[in-house]
PDB file of C-alpha atoms and ligand atoms in Angstrom:
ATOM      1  CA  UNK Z1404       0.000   0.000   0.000  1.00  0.00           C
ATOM      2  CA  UNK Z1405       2.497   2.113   1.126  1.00  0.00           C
ATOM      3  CA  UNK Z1406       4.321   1.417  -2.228  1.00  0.00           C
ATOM      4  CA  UNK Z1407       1.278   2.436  -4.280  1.00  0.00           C
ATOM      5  CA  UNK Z1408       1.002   5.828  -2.614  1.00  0.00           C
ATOM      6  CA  UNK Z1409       4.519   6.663  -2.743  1.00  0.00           C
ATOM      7  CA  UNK Z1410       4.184   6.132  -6.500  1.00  0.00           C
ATOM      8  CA  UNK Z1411       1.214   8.243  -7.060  1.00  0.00           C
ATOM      9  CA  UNK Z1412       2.927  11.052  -5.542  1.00  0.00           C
ATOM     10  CA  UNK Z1413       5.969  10.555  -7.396  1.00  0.00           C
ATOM     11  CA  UNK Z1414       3.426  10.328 -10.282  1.00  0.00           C
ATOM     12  CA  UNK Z1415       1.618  13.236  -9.494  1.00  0.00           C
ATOM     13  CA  UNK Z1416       4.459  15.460  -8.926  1.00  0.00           C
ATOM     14  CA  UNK Z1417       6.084  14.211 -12.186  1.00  0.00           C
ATOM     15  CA  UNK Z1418       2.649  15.067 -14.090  1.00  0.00           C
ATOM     16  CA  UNK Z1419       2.752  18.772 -12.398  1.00  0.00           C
ATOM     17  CA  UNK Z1420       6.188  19.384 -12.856  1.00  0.00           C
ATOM     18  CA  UNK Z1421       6.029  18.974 -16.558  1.00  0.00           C
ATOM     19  CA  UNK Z1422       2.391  20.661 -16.332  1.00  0.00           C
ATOM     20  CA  UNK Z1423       4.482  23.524 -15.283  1.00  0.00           C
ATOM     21  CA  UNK Z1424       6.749  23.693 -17.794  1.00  0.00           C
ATOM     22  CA  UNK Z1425       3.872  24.496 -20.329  1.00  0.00           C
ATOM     23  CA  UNK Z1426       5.837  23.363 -22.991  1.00  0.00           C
ATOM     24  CA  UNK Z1427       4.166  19.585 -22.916  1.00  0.00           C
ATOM     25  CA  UNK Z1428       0.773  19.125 -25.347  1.00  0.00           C
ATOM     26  CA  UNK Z1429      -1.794  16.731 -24.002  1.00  0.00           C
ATOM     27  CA  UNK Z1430      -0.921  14.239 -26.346  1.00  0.00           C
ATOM     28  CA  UNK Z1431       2.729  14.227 -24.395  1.00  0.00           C
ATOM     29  CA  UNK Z1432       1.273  14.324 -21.134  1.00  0.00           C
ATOM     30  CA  UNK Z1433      -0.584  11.144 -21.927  1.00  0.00           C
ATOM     31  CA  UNK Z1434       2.766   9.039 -23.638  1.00  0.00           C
ATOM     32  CA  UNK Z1435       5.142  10.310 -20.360  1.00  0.00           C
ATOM     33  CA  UNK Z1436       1.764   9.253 -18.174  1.00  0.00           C
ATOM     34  CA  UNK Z1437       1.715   5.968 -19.760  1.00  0.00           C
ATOM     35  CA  UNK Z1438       6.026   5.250 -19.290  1.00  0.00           C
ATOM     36  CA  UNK Z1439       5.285   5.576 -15.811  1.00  0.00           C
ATOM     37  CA  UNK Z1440       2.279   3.264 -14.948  1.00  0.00           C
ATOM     38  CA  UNK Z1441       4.802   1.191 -16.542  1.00  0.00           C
ATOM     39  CA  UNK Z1442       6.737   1.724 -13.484  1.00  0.00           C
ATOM     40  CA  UNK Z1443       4.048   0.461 -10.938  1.00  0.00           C
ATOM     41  CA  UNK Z1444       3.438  -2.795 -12.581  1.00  0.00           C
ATOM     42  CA  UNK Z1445       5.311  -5.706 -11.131  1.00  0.00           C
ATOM     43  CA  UNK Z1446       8.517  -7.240 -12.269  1.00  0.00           C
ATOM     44  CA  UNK Z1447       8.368  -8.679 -15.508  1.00  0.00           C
ATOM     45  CA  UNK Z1448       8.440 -12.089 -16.675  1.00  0.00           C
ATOM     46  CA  UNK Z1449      10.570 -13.546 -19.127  1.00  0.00           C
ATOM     47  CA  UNK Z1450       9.420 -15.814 -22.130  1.00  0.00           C
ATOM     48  CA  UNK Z1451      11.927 -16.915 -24.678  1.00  0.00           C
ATOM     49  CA  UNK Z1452      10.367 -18.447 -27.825  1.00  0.00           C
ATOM     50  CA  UNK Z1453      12.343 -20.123 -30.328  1.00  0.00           C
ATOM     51  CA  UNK Z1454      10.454 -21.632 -33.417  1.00  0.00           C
ATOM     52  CA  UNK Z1455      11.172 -21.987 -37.501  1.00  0.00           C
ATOM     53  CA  UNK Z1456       8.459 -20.279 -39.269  1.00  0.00           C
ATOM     54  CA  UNK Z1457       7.226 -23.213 -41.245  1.00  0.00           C
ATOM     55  CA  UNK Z1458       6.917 -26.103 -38.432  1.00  0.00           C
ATOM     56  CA  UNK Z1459       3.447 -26.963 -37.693  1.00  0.00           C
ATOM     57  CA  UNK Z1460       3.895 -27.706 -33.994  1.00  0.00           C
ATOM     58  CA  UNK Z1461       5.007 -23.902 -33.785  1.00  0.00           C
ATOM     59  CA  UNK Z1462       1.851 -22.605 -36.213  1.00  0.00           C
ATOM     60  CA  UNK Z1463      -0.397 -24.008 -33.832  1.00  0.00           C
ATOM     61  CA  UNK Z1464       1.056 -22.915 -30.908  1.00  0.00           C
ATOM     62  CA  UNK Z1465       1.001 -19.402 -32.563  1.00  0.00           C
ATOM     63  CA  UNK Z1466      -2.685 -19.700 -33.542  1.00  0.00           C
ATOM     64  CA  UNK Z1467      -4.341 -21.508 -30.492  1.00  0.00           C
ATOM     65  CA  UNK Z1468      -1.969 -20.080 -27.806  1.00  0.00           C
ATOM     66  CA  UNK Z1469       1.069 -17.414 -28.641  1.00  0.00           C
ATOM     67  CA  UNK Z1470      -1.469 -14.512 -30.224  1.00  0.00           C
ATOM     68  CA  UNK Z1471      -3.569 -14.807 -26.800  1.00  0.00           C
ATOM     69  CA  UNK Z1472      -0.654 -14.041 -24.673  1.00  0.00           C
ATOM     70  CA  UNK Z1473       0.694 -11.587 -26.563  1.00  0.00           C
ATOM     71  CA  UNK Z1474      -2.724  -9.491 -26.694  1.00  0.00           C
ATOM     72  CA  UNK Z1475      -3.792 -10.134 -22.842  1.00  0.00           C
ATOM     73  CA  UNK Z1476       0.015 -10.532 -21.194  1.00  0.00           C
ATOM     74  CA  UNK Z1477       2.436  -8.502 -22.940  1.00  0.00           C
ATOM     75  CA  UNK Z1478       2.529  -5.519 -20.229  1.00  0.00           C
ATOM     76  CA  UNK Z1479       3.779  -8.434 -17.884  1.00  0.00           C
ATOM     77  CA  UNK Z1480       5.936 -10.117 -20.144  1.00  0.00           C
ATOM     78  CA  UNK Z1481       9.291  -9.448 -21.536  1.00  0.00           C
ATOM     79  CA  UNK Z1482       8.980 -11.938 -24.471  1.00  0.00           C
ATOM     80  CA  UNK Z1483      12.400 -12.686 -27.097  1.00  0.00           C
ATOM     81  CA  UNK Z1484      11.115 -14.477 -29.929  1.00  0.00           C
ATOM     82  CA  UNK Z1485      13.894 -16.412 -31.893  1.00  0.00           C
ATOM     83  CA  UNK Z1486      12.871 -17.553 -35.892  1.00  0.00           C
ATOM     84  CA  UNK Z1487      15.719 -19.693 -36.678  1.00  0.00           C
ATOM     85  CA  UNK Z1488      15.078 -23.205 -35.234  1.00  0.00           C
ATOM     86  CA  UNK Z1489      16.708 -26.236 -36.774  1.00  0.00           C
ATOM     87  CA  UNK Z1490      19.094 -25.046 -39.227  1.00  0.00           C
ATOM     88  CA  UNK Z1491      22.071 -27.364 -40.847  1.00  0.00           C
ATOM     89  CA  UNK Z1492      25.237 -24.857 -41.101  1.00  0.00           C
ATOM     90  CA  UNK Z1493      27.471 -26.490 -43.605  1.00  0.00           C
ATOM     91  CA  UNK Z1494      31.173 -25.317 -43.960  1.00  0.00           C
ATOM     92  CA  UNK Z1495      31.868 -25.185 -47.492  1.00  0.00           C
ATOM     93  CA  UNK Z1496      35.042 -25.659 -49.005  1.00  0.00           C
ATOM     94  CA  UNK Z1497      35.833 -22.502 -50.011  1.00  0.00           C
ATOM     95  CA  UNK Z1498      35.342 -21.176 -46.209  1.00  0.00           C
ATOM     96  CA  UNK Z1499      32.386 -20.390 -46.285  1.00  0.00           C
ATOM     97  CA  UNK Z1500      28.962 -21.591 -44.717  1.00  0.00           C
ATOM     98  CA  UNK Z1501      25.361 -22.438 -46.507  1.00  0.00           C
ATOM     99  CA  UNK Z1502      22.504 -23.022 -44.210  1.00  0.00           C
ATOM    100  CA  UNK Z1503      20.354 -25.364 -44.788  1.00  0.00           C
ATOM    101  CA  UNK Z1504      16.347 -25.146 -43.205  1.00  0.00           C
ATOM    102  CA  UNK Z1505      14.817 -27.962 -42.022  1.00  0.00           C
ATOM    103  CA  UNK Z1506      11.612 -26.758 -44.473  1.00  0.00           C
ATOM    104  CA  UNK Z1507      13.799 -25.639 -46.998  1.00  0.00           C
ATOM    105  CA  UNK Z1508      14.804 -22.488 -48.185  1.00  0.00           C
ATOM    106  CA  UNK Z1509      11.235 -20.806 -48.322  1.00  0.00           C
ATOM    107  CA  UNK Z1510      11.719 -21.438 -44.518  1.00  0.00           C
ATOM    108  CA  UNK Z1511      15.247 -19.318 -44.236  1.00  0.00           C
ATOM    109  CA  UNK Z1512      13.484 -16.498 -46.188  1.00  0.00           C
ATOM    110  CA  UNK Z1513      10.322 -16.960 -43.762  1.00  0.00           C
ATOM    111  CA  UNK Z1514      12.729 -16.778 -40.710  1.00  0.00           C
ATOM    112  CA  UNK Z1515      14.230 -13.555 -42.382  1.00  0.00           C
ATOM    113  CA  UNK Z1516      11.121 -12.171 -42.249  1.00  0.00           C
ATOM    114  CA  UNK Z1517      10.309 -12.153 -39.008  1.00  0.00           C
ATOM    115  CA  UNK Z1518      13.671 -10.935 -38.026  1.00  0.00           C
ATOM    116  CA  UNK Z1519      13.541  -8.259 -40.073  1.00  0.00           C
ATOM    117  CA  UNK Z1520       9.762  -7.558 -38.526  1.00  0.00           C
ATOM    118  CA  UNK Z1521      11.490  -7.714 -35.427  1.00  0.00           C
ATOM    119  CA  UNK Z1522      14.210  -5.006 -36.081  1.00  0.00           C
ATOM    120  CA  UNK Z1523      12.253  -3.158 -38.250  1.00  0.00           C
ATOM    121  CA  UNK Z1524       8.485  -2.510 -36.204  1.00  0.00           C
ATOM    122  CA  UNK Z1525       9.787  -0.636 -33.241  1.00  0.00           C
ATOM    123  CA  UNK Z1526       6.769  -1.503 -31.088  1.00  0.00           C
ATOM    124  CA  UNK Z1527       7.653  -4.757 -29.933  1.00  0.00           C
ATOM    125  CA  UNK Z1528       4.291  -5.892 -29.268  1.00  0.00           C
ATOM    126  CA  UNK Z1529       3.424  -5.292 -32.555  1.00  0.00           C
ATOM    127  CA  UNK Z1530       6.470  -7.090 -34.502  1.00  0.00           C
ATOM    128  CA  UNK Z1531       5.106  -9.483 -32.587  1.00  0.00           C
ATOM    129  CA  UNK Z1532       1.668  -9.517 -33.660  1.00  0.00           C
ATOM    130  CA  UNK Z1533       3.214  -9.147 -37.200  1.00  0.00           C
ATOM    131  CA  UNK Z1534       5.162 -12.202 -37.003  1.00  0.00           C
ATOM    132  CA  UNK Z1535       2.171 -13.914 -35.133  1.00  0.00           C
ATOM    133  CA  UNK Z1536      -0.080 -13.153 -38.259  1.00  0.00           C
ATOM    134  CA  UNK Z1537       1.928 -14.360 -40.457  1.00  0.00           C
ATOM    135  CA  UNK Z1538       3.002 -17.607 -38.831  1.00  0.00           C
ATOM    136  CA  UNK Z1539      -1.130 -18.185 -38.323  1.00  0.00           C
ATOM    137  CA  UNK Z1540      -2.987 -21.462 -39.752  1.00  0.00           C
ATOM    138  CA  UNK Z1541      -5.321 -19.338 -41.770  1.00  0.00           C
ATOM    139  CA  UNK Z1542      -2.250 -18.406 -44.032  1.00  0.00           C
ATOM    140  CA  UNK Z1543      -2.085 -19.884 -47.290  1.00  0.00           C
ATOM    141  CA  UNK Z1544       0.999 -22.425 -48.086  1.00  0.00           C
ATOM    142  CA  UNK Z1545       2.990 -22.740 -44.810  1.00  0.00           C
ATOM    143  CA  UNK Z1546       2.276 -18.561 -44.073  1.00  0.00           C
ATOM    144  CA  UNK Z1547       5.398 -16.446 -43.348  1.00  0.00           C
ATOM    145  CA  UNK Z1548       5.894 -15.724 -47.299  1.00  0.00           C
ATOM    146  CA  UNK Z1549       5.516 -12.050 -48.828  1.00  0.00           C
ATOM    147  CA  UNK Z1550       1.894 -12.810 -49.441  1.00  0.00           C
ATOM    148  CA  UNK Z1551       1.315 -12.905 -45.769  1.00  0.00           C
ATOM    149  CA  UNK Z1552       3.975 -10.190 -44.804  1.00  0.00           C
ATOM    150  CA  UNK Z1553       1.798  -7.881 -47.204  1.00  0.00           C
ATOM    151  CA  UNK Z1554      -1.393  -9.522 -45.610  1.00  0.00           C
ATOM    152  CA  UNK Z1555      -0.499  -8.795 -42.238  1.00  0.00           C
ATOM    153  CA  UNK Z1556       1.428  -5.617 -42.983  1.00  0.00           C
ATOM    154  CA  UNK Z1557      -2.101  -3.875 -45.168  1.00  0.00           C
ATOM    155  CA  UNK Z1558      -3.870  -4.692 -41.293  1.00  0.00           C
ATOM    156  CA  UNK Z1559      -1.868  -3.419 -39.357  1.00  0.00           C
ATOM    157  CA  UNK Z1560      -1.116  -0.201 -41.235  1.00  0.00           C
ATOM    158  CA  UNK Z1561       2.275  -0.681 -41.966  1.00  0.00           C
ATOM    159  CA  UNK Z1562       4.404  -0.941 -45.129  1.00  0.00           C
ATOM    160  CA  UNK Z1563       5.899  -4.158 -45.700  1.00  0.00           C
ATOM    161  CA  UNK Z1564       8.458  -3.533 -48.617  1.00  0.00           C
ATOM    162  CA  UNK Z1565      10.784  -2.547 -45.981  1.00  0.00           C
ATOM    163  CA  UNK Z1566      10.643  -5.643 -44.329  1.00  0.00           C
ATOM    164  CA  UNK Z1567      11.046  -7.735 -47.653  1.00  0.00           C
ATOM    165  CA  UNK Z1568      14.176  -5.885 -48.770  1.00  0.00           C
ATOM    166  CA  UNK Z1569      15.831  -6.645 -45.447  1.00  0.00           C
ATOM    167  CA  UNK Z1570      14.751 -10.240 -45.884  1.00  0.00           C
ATOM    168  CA  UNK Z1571      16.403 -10.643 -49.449  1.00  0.00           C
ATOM    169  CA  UNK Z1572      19.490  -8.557 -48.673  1.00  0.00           C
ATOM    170  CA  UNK Z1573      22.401  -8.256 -46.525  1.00  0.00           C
ATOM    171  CA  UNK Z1574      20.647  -7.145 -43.431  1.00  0.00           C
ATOM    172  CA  UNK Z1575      18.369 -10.501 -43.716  1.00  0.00           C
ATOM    173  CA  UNK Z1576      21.354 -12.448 -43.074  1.00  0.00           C
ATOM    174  CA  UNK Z1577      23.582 -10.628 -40.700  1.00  0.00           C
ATOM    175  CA  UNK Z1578      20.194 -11.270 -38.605  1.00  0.00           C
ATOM    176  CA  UNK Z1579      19.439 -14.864 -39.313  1.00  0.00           C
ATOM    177  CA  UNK Z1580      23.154 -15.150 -38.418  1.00  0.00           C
ATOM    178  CA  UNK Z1581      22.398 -13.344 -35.242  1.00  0.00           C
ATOM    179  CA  UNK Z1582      19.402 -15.210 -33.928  1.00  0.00           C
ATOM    180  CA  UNK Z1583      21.181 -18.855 -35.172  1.00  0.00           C
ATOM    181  CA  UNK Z1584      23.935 -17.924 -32.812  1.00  0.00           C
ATOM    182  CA  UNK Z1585      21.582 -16.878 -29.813  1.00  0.00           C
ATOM    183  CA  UNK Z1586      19.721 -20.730 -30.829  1.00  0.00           C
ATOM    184  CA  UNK Z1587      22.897 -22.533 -30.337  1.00  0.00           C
ATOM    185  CA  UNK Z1588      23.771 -20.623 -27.170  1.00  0.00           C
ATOM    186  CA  UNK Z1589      20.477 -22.237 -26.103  1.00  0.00           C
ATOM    187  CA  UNK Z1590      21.195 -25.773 -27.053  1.00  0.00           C
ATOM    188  CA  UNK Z1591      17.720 -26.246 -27.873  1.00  0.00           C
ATOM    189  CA  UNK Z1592      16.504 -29.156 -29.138  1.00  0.00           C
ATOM    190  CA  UNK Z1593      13.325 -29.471 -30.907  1.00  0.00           C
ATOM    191  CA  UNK Z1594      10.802 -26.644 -32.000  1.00  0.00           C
ATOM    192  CA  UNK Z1595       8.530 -24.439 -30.337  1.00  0.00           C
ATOM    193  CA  UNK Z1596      11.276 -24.618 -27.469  1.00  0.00           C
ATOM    194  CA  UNK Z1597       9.538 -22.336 -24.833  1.00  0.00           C
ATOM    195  CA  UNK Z1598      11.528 -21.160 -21.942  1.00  0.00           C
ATOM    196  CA  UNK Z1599       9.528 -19.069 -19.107  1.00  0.00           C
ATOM    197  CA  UNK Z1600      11.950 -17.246 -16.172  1.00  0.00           C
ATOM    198  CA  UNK Z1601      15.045 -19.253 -17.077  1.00  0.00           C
ATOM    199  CA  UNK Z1602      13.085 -22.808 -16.670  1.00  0.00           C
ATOM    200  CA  UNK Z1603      12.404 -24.894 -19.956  1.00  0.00           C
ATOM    201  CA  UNK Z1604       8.382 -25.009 -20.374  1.00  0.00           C
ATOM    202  CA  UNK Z1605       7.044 -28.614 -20.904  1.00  0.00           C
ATOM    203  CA  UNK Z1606       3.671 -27.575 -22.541  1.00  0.00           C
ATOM    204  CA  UNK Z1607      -0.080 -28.556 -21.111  1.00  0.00           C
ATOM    205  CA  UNK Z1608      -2.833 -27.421 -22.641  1.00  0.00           C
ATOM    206  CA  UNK Z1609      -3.337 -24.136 -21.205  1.00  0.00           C
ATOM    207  CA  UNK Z1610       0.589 -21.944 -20.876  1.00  0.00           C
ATOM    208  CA  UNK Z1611      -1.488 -19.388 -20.130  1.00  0.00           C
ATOM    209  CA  UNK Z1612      -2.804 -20.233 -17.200  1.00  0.00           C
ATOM    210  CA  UNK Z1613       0.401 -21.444 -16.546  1.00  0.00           C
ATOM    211  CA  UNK Z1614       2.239 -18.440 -17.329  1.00  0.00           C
ATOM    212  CA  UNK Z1615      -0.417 -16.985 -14.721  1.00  0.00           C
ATOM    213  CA  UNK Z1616       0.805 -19.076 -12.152  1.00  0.00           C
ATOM    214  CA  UNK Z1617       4.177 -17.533 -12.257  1.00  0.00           C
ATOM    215  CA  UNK Z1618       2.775 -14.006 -10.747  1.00  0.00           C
ATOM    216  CA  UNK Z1619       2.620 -14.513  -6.856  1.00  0.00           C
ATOM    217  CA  UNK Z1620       0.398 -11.512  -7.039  1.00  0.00           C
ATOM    218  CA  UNK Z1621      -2.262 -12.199  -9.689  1.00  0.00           C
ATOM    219  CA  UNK Z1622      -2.160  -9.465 -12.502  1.00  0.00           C
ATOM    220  CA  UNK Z1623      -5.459  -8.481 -13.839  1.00  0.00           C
ATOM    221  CA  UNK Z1624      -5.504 -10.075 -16.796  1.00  0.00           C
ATOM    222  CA  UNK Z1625      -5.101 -13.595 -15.084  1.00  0.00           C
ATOM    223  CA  UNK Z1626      -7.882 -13.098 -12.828  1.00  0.00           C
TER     224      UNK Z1626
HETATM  225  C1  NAG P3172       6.095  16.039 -28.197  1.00  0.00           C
HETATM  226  O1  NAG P3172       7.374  16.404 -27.763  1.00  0.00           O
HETATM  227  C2  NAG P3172       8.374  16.384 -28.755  1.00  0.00           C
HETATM  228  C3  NAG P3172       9.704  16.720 -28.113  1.00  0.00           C
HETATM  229  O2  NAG P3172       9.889  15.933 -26.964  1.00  0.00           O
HETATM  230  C4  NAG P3172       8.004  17.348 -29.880  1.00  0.00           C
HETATM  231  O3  NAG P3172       9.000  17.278 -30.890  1.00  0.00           O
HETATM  232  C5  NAG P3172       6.664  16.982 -30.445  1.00  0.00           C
HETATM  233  O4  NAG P3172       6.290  17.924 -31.404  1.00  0.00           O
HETATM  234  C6  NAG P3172       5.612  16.924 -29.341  1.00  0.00           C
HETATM  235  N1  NAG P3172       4.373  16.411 -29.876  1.00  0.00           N
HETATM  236  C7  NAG P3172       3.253  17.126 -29.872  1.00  0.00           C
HETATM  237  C8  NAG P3172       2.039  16.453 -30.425  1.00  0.00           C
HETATM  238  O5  NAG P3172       3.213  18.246 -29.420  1.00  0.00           O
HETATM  239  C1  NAG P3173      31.542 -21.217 -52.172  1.00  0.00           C
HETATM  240  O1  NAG P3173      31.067 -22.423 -52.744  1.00  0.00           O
HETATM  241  C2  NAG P3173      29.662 -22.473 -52.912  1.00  0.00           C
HETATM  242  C3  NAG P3173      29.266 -23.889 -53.367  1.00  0.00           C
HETATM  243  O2  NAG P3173      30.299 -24.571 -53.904  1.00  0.00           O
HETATM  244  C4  NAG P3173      29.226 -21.404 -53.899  1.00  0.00           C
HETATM  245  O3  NAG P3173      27.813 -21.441 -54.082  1.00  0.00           O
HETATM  246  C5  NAG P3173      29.623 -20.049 -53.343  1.00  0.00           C
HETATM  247  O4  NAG P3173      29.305 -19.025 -54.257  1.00  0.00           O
HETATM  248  C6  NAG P3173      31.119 -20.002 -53.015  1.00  0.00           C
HETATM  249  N1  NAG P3173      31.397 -18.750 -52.317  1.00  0.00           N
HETATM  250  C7  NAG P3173      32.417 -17.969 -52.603  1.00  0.00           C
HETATM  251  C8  NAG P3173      32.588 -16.725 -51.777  1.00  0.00           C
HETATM  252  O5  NAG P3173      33.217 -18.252 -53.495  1.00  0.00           O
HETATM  253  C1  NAG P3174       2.250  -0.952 -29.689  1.00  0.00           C
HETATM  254  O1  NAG P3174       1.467  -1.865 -30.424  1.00  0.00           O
HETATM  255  C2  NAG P3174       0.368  -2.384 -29.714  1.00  0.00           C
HETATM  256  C3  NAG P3174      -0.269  -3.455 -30.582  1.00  0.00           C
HETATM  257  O2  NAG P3174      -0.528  -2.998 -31.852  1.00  0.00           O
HETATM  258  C4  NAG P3174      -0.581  -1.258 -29.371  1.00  0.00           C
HETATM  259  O3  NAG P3174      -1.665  -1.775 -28.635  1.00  0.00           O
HETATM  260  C5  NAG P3174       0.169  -0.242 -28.538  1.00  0.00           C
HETATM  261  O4  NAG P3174      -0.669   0.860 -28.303  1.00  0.00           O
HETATM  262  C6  NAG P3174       1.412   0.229 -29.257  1.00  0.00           C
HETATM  263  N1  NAG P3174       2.201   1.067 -28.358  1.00  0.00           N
HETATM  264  C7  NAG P3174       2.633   2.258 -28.709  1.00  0.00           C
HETATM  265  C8  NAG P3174       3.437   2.994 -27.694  1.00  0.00           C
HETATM  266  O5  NAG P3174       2.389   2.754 -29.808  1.00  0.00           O
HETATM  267  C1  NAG P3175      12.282 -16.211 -11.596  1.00  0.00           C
HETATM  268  O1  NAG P3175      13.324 -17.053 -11.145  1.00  0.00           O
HETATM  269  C2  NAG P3175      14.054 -16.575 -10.041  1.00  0.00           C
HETATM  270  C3  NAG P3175      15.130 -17.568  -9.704  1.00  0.00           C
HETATM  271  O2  NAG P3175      15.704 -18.100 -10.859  1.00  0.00           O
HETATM  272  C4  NAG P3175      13.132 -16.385  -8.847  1.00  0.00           C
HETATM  273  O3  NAG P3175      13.837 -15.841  -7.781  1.00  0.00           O
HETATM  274  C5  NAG P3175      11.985 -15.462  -9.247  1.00  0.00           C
HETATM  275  O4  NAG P3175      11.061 -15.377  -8.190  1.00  0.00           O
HETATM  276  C6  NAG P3175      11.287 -15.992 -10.486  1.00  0.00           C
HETATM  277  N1  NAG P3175      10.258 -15.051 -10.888  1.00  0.00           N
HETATM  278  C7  NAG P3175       9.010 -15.412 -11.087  1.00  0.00           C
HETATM  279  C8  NAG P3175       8.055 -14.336 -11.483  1.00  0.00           C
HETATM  280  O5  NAG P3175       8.635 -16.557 -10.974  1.00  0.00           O
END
C-alpha cells in the first residue's frame, strides 16, 4: 500500500512538474503518463520463444496459444522471440557456410522475415503480432511468405516492402546469423522450445494459465 502511494505522488508530482513547464501538449502528457504506470506494474516475466516459421507444432502454438498471450500478457511479459530453429550450417570448401532449413529455403526467407519484422516494427508488441499473423494457420501455403507479410502488414497499417528488402538482402542475413547464434547458445533441441523465467516449459494445454501461475500476485488479466 504504502508502495502504491509513494508512486502516485511521485506520479503526481512528475505530471505537475512537466504541467508547469507548459511546454508539454496533451498528447505528451498522456505518452510520459503511460512510461510511468509502466513503473508500478510488477517485475516482468521472461518468455523466450524459439520456433522456424514453417513447423506446424510452432503454427499451432502461434494460432491456439502465442497470439492470446501476446494481446492479454504482454505488459507483464518481456517476451524474445527467436525464428531460426533447426538449421544445418554447412562449412563449405571454399570457407564459407550455406545453411540449410529444415523446411527448406522458403523457410530461411520466412525466418528472415520475421527478423527483419522484429528489427524493423519498433513496437515490440506489434512485430510481434506481425510475425504472429503471419506464422497463423489461416495463411495460405505454410504462411510467413511475402503474401502474408503484405497480408499482415495492409492490417496493421504498416508498409511491408521494408521488411522484404531486409529479408532478401544483406541485413536478412547478418540477422538470421544473429538469432542462429543466440539458438545454439540455447542448445535447444526441438521446435517451439519455450523457456519461461530461465526454466524450460514442458507444454499442457493451457501456458497461459500457466504463465499466470508464475505471478505470486495475480495481474489483472489472469484473474
Ligand atoms: C512532443 O514532444 C516532442 C519533443 O519531446 C516534440 O517534438 C513533439 O512535437 C511533441 N508532440 C506534440 C504532439 O506536441
Ligand atoms: C563457395 O562455394 C559455394 C558452393 O560450392 C558457392 O555457391 C559459393 O558461391 C562459393 N562462395 C564464394 C565466396 O566463393
Ligand atoms: C504498440 O502496439 C500495440 C499493438 O498494436 C498497441 O496496442 C500499442 O498501443 C502500441 N504502443 C505504442 C506505444 O504505440
Ligand atoms: C524467476 O526465477 C528466479 C530464480 O531463478 C526467482 O527468484 C523469481 O522469483 C522468479 N520469478 C518469477 C516471477 O517466478
Amino acid at each position: 500500500m504504502k508502495t502504491i502511494i509513494y508512486l502516485f505522488l511521485v506520479h503526481y508530482f512528475i505530471i505537475s512538474a512537466l504541467a508547469e513547464t507548459n511546454e508539454i501538449t496533451e498528447k505528451n502528457e498522456t505518452k510520459l503518463d503511460d512510461e510511468n504506470v509502466e513503473i508500478e506494474k510488477p517485475t516482468k516475466l521472461n518468455i523466450k520463444y524459439y520456433y522456424e516459421t514453417h513447423c506446424p507444432y510452432c503454427r499451432n502454438f502461434e494460432t491456439d496459444h502465442f497470439r492470446e498471450i501476446i494481446e492479454k500478457l504482454h505488459d507483464y511479459l518481456d517476451i524474445q522471440t527467436y525464428p531460426y530453429g533447426n538449421v544445418n550450417r554447412l562449412h563449405l570448401p571454399n570457407d564459407t557456410f550455406e545453411y540449410v532449413c529444415q523446411h527448406g529455403p522458403d523457410e530461411c526467407y520466412g525466418n528472415k522475415l520475421h527478423a527483419c519484422a522484429l528489427d524493423l516494427i519498433k513496437n515490440q508488441t506489434a512485430a510481434l503480432l506481425f510475425n504472429n499473423c503471419m506464422m497463423d494457420k489461416s495463411q495460405e501455403n505454410k504462411g510467413s511468405d511475402d503474401k502474408a507479410a503484405d497480408k499482415c502488414a495492409s492490417n496493421m497499417g504498416y508498409d511491408s516492402n521494408g521488411i522484404k528488402e531486409c529479408a532478401l538482402g544483406e541485413k536478412g542475413i547478418e540477422l538470421f546469423k544473429y538469432y542462429g547464434e543466440e539458438t545454439s547458445k540455447a542448445k535447444i533441441r526441438g521446435v517451439p522450445n519455450i523457456w519461461i523465467n530461465g526454466s524450460k516449459y514442458i507444454r499442457s494445454d493451457d501456458v497461459m494459465e500457466d504463465i499466470c501461475e508464475y505471478f505470486v500476485n495475480p495481474i489483472p488479466p489472469c484473474e
